[in-house]
PDB file of C-alpha atoms in Angstrom:
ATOM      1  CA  UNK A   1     -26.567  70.485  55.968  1.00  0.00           C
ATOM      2  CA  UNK A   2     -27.935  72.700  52.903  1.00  0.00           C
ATOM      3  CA  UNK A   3     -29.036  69.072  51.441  1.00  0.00           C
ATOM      4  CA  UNK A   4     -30.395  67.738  54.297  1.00  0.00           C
ATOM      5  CA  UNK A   5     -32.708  71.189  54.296  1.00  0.00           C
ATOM      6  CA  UNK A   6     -33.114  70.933  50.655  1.00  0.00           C
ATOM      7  CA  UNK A   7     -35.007  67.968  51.058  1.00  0.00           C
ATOM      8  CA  UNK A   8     -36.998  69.122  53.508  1.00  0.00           C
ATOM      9  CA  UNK A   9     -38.115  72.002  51.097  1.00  0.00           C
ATOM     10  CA  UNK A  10     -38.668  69.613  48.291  1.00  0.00           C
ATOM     11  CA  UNK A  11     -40.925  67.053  50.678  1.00  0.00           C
ATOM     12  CA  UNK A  12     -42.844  70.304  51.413  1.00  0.00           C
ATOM     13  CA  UNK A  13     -42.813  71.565  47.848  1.00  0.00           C
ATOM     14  CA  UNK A  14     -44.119  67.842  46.815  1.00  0.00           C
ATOM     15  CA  UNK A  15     -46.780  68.468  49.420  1.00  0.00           C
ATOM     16  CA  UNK A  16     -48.349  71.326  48.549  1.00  0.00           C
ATOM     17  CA  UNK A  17     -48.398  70.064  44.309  1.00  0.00           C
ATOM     18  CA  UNK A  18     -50.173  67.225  45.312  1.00  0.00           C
ATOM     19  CA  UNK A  19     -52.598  69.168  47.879  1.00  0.00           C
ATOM     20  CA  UNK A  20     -53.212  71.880  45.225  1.00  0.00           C
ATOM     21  CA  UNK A  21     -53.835  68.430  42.477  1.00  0.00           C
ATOM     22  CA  UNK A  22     -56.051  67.280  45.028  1.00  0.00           C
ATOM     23  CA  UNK A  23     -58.001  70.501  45.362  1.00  0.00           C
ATOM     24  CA  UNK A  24     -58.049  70.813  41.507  1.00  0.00           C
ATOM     25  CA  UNK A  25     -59.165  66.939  41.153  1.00  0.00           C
ATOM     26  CA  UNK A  26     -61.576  67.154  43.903  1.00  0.00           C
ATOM     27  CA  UNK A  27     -63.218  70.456  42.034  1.00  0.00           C
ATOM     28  CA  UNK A  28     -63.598  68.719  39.035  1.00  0.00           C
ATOM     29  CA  UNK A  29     -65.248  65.730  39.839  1.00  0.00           C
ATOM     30  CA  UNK A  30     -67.925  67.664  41.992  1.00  0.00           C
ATOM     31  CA  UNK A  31     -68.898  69.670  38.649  1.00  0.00           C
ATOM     32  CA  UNK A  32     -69.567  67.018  37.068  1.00  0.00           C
ATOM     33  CA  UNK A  33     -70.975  64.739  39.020  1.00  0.00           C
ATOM     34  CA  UNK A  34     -73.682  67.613  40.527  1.00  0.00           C
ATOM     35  CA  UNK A  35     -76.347  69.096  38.755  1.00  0.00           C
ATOM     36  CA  UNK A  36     -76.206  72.459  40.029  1.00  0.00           C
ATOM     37  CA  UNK A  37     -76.585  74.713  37.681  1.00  0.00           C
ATOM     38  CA  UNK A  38     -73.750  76.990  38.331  1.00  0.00           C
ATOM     39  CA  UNK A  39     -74.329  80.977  37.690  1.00  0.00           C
ATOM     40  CA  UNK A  40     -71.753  82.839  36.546  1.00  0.00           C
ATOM     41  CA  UNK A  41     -70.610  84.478  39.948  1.00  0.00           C
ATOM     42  CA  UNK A  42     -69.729  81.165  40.595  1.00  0.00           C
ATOM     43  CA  UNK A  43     -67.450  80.093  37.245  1.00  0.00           C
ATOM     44  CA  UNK A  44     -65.845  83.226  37.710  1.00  0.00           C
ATOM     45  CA  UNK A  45     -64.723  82.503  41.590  1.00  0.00           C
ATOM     46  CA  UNK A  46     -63.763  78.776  40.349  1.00  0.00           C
ATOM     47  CA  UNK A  47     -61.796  80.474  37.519  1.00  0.00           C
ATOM     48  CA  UNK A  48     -60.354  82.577  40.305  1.00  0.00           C
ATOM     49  CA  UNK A  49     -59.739  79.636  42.528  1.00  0.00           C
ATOM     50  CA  UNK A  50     -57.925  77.905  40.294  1.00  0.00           C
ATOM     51  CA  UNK A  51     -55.545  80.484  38.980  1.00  0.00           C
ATOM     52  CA  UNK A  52     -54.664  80.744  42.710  1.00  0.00           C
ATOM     53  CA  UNK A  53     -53.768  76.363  42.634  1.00  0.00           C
ATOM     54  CA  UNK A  54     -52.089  77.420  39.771  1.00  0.00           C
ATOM     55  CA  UNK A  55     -49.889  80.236  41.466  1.00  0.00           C
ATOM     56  CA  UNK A  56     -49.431  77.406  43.992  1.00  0.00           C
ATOM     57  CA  UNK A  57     -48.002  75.108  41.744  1.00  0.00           C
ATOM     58  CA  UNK A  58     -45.878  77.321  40.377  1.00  0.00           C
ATOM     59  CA  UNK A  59     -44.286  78.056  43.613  1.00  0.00           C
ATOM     60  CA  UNK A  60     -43.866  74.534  44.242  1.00  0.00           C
ATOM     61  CA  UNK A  61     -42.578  73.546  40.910  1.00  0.00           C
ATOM     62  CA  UNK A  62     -39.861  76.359  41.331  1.00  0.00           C
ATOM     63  CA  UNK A  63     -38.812  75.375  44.854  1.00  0.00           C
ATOM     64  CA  UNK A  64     -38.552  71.939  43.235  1.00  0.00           C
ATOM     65  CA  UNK A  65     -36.314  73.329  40.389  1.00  0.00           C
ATOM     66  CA  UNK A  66     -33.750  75.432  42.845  1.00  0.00           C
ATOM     67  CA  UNK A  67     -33.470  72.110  45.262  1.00  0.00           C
ATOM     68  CA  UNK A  68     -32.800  69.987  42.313  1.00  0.00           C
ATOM     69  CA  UNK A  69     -29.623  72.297  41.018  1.00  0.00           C
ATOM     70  CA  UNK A  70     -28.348  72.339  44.598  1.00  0.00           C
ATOM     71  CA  UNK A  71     -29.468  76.259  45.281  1.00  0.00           C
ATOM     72  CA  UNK A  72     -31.281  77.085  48.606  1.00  0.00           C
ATOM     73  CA  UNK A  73     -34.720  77.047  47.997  1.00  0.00           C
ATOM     74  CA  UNK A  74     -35.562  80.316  50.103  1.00  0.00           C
ATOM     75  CA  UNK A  75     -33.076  82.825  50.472  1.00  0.00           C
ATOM     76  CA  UNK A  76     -33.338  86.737  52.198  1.00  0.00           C
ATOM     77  CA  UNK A  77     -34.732  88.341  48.701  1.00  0.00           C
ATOM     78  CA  UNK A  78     -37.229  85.701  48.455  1.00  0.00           C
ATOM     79  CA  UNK A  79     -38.186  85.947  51.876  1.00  0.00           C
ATOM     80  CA  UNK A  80     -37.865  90.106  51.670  1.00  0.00           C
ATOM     81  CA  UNK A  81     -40.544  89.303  49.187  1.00  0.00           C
ATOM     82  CA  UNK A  82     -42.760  87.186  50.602  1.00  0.00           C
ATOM     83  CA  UNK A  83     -43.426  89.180  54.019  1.00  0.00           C
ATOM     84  CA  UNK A  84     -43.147  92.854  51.236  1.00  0.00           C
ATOM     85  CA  UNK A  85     -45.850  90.656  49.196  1.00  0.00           C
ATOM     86  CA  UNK A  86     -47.775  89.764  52.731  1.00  0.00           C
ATOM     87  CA  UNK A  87     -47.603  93.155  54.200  1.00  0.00           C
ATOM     88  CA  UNK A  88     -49.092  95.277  51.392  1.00  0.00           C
ATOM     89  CA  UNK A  89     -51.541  92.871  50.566  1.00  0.00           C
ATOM     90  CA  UNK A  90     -52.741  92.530  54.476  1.00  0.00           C
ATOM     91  CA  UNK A  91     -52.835  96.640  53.962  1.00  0.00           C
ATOM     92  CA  UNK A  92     -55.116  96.061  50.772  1.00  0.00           C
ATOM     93  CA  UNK A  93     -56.808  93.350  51.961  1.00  0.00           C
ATOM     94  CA  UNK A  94     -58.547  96.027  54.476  1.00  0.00           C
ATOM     95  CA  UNK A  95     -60.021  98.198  51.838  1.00  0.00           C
ATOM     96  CA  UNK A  96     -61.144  95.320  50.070  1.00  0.00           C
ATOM     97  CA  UNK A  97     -63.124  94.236  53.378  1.00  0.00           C
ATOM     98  CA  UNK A  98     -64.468  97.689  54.095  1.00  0.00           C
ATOM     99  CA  UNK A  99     -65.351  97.465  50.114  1.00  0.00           C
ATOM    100  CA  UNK A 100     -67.465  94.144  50.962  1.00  0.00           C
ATOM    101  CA  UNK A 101     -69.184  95.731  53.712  1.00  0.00           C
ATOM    102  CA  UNK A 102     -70.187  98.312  51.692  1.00  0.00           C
ATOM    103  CA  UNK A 103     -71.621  96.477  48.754  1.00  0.00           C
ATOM    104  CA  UNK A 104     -73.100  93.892  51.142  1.00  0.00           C
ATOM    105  CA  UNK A 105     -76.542  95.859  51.834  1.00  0.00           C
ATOM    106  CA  UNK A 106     -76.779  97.221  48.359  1.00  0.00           C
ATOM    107  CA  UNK A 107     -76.404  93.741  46.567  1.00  0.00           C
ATOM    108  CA  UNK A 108     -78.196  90.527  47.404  1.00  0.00           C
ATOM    109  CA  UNK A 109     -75.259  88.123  49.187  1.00  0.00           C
ATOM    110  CA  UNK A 110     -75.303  85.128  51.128  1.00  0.00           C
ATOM    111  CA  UNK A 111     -72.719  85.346  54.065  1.00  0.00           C
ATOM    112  CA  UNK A 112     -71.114  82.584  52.247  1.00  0.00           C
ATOM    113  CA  UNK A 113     -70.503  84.599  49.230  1.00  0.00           C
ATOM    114  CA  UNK A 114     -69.333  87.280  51.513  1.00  0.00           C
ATOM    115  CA  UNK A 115     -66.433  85.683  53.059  1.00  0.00           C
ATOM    116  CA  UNK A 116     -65.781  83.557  50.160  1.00  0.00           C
ATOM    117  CA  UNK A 117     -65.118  87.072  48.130  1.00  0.00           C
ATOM    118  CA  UNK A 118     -63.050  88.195  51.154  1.00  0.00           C
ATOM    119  CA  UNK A 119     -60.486  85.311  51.005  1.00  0.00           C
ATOM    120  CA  UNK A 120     -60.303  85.160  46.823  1.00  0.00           C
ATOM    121  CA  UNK A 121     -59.464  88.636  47.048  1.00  0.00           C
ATOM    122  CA  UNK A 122     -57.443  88.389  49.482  1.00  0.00           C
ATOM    123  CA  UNK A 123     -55.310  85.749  47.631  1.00  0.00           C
ATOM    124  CA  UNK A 124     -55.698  87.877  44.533  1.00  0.00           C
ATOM    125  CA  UNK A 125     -54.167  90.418  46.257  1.00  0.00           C
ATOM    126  CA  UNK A 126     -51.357  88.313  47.760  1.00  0.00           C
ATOM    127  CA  UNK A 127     -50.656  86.976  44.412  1.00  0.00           C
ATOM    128  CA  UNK A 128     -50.910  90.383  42.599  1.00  0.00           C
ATOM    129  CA  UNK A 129     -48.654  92.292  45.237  1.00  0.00           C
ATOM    130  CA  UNK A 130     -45.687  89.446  44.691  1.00  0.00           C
ATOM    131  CA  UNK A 131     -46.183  89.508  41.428  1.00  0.00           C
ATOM    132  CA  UNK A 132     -45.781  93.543  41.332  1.00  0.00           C
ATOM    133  CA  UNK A 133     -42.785  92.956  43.270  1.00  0.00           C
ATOM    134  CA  UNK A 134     -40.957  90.682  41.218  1.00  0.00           C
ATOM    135  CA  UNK A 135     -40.792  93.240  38.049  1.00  0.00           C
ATOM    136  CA  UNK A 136     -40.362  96.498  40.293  1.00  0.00           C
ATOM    137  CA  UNK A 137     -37.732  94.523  43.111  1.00  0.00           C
ATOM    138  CA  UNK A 138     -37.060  95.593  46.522  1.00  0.00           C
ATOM    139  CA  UNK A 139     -35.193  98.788  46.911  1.00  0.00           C
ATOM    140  CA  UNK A 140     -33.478 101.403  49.690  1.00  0.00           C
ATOM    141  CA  UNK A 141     -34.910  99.789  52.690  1.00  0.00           C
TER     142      UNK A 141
ATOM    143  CA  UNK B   1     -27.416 102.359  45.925  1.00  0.00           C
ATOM    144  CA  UNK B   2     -25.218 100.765  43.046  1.00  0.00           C
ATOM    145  CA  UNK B   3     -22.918  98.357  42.656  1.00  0.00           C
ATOM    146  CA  UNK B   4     -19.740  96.539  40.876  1.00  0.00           C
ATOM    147  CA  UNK B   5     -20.831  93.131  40.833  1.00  0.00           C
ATOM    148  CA  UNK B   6     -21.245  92.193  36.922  1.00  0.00           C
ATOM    149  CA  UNK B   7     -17.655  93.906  36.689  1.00  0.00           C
ATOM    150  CA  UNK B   8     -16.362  92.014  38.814  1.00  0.00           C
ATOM    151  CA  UNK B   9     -18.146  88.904  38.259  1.00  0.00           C
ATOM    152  CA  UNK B  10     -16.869  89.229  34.456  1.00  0.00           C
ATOM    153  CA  UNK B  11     -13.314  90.034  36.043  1.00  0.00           C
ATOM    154  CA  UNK B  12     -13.091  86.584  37.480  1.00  0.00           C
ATOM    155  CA  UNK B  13     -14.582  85.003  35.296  1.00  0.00           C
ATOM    156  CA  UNK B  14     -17.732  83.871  37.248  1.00  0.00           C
ATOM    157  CA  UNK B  15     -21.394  82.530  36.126  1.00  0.00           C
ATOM    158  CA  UNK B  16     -24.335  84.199  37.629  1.00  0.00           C
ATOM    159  CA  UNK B  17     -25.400  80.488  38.971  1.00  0.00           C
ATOM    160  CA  UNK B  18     -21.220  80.110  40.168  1.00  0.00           C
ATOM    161  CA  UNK B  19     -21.594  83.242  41.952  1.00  0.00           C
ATOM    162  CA  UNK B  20     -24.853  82.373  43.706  1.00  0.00           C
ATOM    163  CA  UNK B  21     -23.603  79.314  45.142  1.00  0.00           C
ATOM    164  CA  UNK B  22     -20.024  80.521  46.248  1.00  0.00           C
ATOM    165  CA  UNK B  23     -22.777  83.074  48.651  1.00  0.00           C
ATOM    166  CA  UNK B  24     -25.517  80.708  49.099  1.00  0.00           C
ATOM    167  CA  UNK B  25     -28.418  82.493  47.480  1.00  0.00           C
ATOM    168  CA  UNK B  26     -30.459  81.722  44.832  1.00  0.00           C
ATOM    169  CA  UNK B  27     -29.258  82.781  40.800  1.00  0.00           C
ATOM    170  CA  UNK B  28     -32.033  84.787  41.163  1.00  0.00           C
ATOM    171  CA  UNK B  29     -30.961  87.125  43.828  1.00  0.00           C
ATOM    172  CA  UNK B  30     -27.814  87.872  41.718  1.00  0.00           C
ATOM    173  CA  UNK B  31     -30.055  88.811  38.777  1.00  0.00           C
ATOM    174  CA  UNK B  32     -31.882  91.416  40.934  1.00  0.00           C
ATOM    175  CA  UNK B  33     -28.532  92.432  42.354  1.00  0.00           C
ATOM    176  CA  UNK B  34     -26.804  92.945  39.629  1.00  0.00           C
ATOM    177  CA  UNK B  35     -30.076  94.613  38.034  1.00  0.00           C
ATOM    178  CA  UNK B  36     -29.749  97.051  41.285  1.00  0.00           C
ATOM    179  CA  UNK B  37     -33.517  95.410  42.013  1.00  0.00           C
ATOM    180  CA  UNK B  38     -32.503  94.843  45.572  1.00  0.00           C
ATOM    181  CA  UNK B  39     -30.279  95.977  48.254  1.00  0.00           C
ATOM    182  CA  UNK B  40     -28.676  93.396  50.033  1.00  0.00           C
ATOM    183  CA  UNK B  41     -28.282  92.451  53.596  1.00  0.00           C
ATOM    184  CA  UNK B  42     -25.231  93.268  55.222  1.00  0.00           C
ATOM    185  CA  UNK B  43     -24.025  89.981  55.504  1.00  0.00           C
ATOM    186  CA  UNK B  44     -24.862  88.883  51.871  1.00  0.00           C
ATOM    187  CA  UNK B  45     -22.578  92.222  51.025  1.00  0.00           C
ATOM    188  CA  UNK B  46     -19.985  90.798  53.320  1.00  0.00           C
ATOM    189  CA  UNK B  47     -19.556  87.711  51.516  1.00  0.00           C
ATOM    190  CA  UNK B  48     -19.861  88.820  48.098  1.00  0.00           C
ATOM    191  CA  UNK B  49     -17.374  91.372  48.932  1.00  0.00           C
ATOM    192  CA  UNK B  50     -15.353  88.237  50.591  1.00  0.00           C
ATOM    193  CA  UNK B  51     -15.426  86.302  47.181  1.00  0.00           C
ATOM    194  CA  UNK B  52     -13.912  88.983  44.951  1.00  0.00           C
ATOM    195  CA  UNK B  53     -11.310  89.518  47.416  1.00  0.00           C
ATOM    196  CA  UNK B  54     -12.513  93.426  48.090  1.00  0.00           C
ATOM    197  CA  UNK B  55     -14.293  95.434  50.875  1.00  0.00           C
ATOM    198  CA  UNK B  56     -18.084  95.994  50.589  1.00  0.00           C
ATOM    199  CA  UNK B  57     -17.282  99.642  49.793  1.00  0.00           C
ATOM    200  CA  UNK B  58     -15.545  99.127  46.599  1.00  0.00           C
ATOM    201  CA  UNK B  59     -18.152  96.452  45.568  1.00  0.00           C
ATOM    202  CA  UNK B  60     -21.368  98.920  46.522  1.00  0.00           C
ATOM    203  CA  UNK B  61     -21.584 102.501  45.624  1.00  0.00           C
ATOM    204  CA  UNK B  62     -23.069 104.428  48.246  1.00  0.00           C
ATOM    205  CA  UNK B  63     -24.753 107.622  46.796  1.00  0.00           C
TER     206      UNK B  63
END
């Protein structure tokens, strides 16, 4: 049973490595190939982007690694940290928006900009608030 | 909350990674366990408790 779920994780942990390569591939060959001069706003929200595919990849890769020595791939702490991880960065994620709003009429942004900010930093924040979690742990709940 | 489980681990001469799989979690978990990182559920308690042939009481310190 555990294997048969096992490999179920490690199909989906397969999936999102090669989505993420995709992503990264896909990226690269569009910088390239175009002749947009890009400012740099923009290299620092690629930089961003891909240090999340990274994060991604690293999840992946360690799902991989627990199915491969016959470990569940999720169990309750890793879950406890996911939805910890989700909830304070939803929380966050709020002041960041009202943040956006804020700076939106006092600096020149395209609505593009605007919600691409919103869902780096949102990610950012996901990533940072698991990240937090994993050195301080999860404690008298 | 504290607990016993390197002691006893070492007592019966268990791995972290032997331990993990004898309660079906992750090596991982029994690093932050044993690191008193993370309070577990009651059922993960259970069966620790189970596999050192104890109660969850003498296992977990409740202060």
């Amino acid at each position: 049973m555990l294997e048969i779920i096992n490999l179920n994780f490690m199909k989906k942990g397969f999936l999102a490595i090669g989505v993420s390569l995709l992503v990264v591939i896909s990226v690269g060959f569009w910088l390239f190939n175009s002749s947009v001069s890009l400012k740099s706003v923009d290299l620092l929200q690629l930089l961003i982007i891909v240090l999340l595919i990274g994060f991604g990849v690293f999840f992946g890769i360690k799902r991989l690694r627990s199915a491969k020595r016959g470990e569940p791939v999720e169990d309750e702490l890793s879950k406890k940290q996911l939805q910890k991880a989700s909830s304070i960065s939803y929380y966050f994620s709020l002041y960041w928006w009202v943040f956006l709003l804020y700076i939106k009429d006092k600096v020149v942004l395209d609505t593009e900009e605007l919600i691409g900010m919103g869902v780096i930093g949102m990610g950012v924040l996901l990533v940072l608030s698991w990240i937090i979690l994993r050195f301080k742990g999860i404690r008298n709940e | 909350m504290n607990n016993r489980i390197k002691e006893y681990r070492v007592k019966f001469n268990l791995t972290q990674d032997e331990l993990a799989k004898m309660v079906n979690v992750r090596r991982e978990t029994i690093v932050f366990l044993e690191k008193n990182k993370y309070n577990p559920s009651l059922k993960l308690a259970y069966e620790i408790a189970k596999v050192f042939n104890t109660t969850i009481e003498d296992v977990f310190i409740f202060e």
